[in-house]
Short mmCIF file of N, CA, C and O in Angstrom, two decimals:
data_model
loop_
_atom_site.label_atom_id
_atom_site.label_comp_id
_atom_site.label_asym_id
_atom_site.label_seq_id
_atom_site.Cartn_x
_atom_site.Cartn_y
_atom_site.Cartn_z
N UNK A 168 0.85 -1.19 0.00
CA UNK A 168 0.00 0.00 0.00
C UNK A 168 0.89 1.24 0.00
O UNK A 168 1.81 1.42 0.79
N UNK A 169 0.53 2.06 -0.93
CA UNK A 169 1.28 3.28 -0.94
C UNK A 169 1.10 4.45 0.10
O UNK A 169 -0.07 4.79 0.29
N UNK A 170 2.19 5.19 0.87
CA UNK A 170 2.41 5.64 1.80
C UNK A 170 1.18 6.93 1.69
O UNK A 170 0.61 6.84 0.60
N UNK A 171 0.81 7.78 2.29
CA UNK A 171 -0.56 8.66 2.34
C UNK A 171 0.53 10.03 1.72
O UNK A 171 1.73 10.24 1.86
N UNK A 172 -0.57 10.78 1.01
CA UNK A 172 0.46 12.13 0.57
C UNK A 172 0.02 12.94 2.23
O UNK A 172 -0.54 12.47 3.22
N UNK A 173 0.60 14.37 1.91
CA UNK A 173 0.79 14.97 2.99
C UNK A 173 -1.35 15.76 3.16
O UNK A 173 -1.94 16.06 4.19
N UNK A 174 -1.60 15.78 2.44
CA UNK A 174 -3.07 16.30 2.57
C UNK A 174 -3.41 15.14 3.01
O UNK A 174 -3.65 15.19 4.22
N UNK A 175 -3.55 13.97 2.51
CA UNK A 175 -4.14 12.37 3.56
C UNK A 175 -3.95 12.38 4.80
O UNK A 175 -4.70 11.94 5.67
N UNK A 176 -2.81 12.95 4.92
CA UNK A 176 -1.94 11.71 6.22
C UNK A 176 -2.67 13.02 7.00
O UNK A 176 -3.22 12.67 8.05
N UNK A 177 -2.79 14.40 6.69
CA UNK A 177 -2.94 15.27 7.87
C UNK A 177 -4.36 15.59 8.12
O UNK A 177 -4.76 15.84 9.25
N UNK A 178 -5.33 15.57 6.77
CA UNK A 178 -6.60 15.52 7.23
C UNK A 178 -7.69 13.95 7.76
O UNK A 178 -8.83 14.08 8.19
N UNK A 179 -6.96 12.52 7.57
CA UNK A 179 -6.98 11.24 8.01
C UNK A 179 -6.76 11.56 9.73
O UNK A 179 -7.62 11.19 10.53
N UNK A 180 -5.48 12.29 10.21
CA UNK A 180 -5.11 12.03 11.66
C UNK A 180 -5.76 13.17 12.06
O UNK A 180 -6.08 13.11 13.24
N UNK A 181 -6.11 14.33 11.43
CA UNK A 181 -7.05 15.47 11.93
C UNK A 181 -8.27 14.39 12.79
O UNK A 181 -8.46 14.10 13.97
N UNK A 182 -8.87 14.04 11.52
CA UNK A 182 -10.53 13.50 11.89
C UNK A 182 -10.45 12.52 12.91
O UNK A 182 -11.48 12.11 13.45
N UNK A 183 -9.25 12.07 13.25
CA UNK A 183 -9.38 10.72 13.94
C UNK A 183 -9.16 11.16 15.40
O UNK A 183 -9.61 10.69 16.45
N UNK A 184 -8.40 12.16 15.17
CA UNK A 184 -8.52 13.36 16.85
C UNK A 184 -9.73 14.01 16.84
O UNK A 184 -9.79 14.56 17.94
N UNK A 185 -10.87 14.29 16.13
CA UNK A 185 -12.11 14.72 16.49
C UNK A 185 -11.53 16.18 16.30
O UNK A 185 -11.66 16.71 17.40
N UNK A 186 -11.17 16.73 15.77
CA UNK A 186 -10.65 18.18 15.58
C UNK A 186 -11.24 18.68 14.62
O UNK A 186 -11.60 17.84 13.80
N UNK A 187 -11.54 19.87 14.33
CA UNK A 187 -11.86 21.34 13.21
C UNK A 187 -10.46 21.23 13.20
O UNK A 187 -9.59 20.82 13.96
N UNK A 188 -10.58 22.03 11.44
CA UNK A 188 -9.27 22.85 11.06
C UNK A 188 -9.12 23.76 11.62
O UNK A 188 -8.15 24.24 11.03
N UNK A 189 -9.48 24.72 12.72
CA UNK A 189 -9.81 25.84 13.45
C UNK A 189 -8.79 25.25 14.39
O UNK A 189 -7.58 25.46 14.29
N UNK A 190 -9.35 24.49 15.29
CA UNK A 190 -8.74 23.38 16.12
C UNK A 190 -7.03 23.43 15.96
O UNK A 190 -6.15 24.12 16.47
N UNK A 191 -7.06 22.34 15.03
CA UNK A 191 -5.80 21.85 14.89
C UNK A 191 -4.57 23.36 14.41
O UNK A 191 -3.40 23.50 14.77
N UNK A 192 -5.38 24.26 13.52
CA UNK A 192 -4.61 25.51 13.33
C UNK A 192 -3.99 25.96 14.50
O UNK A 192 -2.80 26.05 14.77
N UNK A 193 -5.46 26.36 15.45
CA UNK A 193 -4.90 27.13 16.95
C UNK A 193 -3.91 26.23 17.39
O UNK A 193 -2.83 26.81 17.53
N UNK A 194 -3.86 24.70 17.73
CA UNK A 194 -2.43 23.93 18.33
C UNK A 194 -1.53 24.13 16.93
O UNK A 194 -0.32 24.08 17.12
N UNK A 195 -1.75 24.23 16.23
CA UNK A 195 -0.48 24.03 15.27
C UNK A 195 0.44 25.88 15.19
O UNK A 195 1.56 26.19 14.79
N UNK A 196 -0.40 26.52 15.62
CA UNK A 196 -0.09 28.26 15.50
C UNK A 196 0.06 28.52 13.92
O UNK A 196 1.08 29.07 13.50
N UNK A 197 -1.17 28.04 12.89
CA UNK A 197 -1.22 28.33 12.09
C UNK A 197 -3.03 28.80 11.54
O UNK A 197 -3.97 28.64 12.32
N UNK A 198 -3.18 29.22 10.47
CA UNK A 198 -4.66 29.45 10.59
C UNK A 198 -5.43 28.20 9.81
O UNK A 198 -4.90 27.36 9.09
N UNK A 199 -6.91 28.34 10.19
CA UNK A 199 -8.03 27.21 9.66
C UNK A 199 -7.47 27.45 8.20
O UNK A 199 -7.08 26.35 7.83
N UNK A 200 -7.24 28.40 7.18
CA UNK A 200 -7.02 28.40 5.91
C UNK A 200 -5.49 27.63 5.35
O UNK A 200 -5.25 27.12 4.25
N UNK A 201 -4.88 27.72 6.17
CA UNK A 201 -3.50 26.67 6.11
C UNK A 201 -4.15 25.51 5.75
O UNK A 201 -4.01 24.93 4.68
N UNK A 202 -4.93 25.16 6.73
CA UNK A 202 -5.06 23.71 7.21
C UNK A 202 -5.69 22.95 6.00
O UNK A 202 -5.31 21.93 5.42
N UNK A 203 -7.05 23.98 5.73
CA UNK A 203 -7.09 23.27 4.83
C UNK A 203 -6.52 23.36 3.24
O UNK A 203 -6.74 22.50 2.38
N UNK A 204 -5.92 24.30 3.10
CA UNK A 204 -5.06 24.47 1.75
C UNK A 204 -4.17 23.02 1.89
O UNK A 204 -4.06 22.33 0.87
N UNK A 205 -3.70 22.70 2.83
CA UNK A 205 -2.53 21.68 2.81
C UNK A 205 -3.87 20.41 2.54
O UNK A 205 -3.85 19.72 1.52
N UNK A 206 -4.81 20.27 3.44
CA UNK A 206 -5.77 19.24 3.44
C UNK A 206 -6.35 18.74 1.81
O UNK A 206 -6.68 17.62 1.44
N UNK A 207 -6.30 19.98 1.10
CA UNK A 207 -6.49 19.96 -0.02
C UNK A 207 -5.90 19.59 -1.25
O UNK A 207 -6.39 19.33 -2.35
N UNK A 208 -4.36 19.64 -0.68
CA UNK A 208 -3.54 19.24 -1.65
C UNK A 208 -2.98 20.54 -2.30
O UNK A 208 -2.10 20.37 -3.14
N UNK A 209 -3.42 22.05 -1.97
CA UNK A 209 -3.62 23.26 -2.62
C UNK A 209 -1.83 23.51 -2.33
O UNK A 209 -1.02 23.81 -3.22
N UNK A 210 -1.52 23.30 -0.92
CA UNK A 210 0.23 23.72 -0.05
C UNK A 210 0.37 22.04 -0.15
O UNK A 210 -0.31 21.24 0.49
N UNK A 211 1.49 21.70 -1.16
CA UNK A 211 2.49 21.06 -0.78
C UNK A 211 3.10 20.66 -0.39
O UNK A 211 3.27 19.46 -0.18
N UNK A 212 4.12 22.19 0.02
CA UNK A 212 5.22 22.34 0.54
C UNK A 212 4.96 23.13 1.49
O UNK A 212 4.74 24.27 1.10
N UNK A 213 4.86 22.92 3.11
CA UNK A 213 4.54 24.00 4.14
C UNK A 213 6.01 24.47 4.43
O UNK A 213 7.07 23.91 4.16
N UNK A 214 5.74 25.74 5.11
CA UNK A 214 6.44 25.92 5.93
C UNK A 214 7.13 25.12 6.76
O UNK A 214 6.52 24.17 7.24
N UNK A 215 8.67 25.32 7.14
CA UNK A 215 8.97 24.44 8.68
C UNK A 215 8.15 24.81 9.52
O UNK A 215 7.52 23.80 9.82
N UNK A 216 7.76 25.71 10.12
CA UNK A 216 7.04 26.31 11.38
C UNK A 216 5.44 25.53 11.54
O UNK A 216 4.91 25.02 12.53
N UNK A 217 4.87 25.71 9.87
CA UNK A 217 4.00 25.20 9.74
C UNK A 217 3.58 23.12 10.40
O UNK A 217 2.60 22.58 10.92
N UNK A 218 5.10 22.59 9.92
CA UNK A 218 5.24 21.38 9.81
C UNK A 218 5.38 21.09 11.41
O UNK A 218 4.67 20.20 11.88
N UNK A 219 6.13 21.72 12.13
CA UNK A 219 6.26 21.39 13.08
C UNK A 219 5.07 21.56 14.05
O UNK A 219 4.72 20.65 14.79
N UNK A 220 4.49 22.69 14.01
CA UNK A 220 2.42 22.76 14.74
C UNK A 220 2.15 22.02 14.55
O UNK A 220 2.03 21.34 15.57
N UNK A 221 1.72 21.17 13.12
CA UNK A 221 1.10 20.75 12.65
C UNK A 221 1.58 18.64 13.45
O UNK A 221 0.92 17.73 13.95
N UNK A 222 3.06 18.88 13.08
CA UNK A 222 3.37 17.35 13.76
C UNK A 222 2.92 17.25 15.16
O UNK A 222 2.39 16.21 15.55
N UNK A 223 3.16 18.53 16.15
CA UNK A 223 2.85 18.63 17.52
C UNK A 223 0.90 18.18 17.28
O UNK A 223 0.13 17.23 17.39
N UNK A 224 0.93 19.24 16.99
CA UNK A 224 -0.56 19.31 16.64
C UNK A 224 -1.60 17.89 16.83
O UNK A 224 -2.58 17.74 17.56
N UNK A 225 -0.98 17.00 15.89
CA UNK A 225 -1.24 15.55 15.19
C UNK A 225 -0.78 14.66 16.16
O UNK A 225 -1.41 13.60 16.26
N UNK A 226 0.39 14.88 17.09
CA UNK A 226 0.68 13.97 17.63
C UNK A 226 2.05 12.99 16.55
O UNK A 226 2.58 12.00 17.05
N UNK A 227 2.34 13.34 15.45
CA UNK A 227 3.15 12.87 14.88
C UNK A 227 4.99 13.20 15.01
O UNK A 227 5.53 13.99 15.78
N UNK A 228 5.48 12.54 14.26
CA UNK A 228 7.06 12.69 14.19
C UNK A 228 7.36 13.86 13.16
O UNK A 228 6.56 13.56 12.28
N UNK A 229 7.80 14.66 12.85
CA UNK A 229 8.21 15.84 11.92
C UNK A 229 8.29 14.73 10.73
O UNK A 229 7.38 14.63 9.91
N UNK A 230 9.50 13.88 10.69
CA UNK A 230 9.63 13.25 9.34
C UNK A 230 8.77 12.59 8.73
O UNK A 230 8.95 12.32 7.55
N UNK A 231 7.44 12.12 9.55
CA UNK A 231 6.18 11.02 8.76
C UNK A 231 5.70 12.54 8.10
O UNK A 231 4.91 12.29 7.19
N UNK A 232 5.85 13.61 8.20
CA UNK A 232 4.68 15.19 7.71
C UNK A 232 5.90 15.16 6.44
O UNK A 232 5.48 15.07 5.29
N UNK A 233 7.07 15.22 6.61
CA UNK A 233 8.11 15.62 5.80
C UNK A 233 8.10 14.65 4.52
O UNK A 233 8.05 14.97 3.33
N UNK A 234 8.17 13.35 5.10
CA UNK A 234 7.73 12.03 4.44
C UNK A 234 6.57 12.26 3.36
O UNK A 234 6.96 12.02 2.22
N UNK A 235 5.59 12.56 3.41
CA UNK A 235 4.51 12.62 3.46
C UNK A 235 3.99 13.94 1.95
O UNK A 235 3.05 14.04 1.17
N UNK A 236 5.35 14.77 2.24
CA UNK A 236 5.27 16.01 1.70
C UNK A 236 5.82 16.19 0.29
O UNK A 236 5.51 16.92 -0.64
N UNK A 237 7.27 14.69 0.59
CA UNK A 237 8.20 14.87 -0.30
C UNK A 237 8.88 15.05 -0.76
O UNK A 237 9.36 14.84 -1.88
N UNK A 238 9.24 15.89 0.79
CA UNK A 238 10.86 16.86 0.83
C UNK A 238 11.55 15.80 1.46
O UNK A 238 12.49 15.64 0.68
N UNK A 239 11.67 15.10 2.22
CA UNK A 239 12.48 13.89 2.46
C UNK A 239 12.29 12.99 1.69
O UNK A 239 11.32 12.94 0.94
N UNK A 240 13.89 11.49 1.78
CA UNK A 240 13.44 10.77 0.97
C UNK A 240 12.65 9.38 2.26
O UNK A 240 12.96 9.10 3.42
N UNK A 241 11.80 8.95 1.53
CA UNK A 241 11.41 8.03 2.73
C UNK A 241 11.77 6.88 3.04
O UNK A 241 12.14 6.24 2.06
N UNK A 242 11.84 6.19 4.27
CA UNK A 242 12.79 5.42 4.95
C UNK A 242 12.62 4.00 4.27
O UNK A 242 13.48 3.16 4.55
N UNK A 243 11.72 3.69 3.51
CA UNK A 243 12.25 2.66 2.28
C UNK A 243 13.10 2.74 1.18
O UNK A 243 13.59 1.69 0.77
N UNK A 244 13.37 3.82 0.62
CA UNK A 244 14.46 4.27 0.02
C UNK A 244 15.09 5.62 0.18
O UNK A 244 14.80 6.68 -0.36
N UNK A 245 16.21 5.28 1.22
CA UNK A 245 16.89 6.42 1.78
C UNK A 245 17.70 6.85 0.68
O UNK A 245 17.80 6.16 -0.34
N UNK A 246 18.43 8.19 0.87
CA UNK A 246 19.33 8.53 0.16
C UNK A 246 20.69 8.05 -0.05
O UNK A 246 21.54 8.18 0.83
N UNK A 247 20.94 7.46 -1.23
CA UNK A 247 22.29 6.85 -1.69
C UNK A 247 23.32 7.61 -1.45
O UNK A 247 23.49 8.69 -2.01
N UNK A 248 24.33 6.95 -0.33
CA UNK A 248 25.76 7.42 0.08
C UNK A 248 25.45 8.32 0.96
O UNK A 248 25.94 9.43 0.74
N UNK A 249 24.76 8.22 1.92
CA UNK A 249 24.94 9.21 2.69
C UNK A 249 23.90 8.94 4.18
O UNK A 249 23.15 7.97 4.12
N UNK A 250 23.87 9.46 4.97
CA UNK A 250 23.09 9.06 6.30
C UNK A 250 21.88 10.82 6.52
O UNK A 250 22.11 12.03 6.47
N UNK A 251 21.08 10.26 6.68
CA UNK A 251 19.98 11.66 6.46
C UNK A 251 20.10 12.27 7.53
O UNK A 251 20.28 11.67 8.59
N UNK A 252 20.02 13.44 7.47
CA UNK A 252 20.60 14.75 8.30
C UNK A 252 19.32 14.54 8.65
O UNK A 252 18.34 14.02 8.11
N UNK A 253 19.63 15.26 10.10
CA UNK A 253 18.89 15.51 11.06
C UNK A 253 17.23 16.32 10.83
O UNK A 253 17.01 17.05 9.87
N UNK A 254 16.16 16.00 11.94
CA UNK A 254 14.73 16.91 11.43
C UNK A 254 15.28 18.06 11.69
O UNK A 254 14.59 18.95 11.19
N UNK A 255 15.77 18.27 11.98
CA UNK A 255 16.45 19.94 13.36
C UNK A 255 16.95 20.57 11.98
O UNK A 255 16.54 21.69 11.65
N UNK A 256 17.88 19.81 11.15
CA UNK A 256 18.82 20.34 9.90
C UNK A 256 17.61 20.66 8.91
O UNK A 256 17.37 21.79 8.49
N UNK A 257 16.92 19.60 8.61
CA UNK A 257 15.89 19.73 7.55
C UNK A 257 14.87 20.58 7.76
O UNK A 257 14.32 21.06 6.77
N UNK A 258 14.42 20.92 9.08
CA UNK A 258 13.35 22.04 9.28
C UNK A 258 14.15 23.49 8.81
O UNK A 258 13.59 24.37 8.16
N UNK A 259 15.27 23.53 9.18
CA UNK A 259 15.81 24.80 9.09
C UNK A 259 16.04 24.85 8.01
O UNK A 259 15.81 25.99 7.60
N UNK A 260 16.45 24.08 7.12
CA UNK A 260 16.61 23.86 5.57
C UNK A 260 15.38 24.49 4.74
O UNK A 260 15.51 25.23 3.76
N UNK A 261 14.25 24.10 5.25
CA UNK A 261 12.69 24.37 5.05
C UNK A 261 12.59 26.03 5.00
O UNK A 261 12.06 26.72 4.13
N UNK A 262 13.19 26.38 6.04
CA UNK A 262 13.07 27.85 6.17
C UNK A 262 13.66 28.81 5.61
O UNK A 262 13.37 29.97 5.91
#
């Protein structure tokens, strides 16, 4: 089964916490219109700041949102020759 894109994986674990996009915005410190632009598939590519509310938010790991997004490679096929830098490196990378 193929892994969820980043609008799945975040409006799937939204609903399953019983949350509004209102909701999850206010814990994520982003707005209901984020939420659902990303929910939509409309944002892609969020923000780090965004990613990280949003993982707190969810209850998730930064890299399953990152995973998810596309900007990482995912942990079935990591990146050749090399060991993947840190979420800490890659959020700031984001920014």
């Amino acid at each position: 089964m193929p892994s969820p894109t980043l609008s799945e994986l975040v409006k799937t674990r939204r609903e399953a916490r019983g949350l509004s996009q209102a909701q999850l915005g206010a814990e994520a410190g982003v707005t209901r219109g984020a939420i659902s632009q990303i929910e939509s598939g409309e944002t892609r590519e969020p923000t780090a700041r965004a990613i990280v509310g949003i993982a707190r938010g969810l209850d998730l790991k930064y890299d399953d949102l990152l995973e998810a997004a596309g900007i990482i490679a995912t942990r079935s096929r990591p990146i050749a020759g090399q060991g993947p830098p840190s979420i800490e490196q890659q959020a700031l990378d984001l920014a």
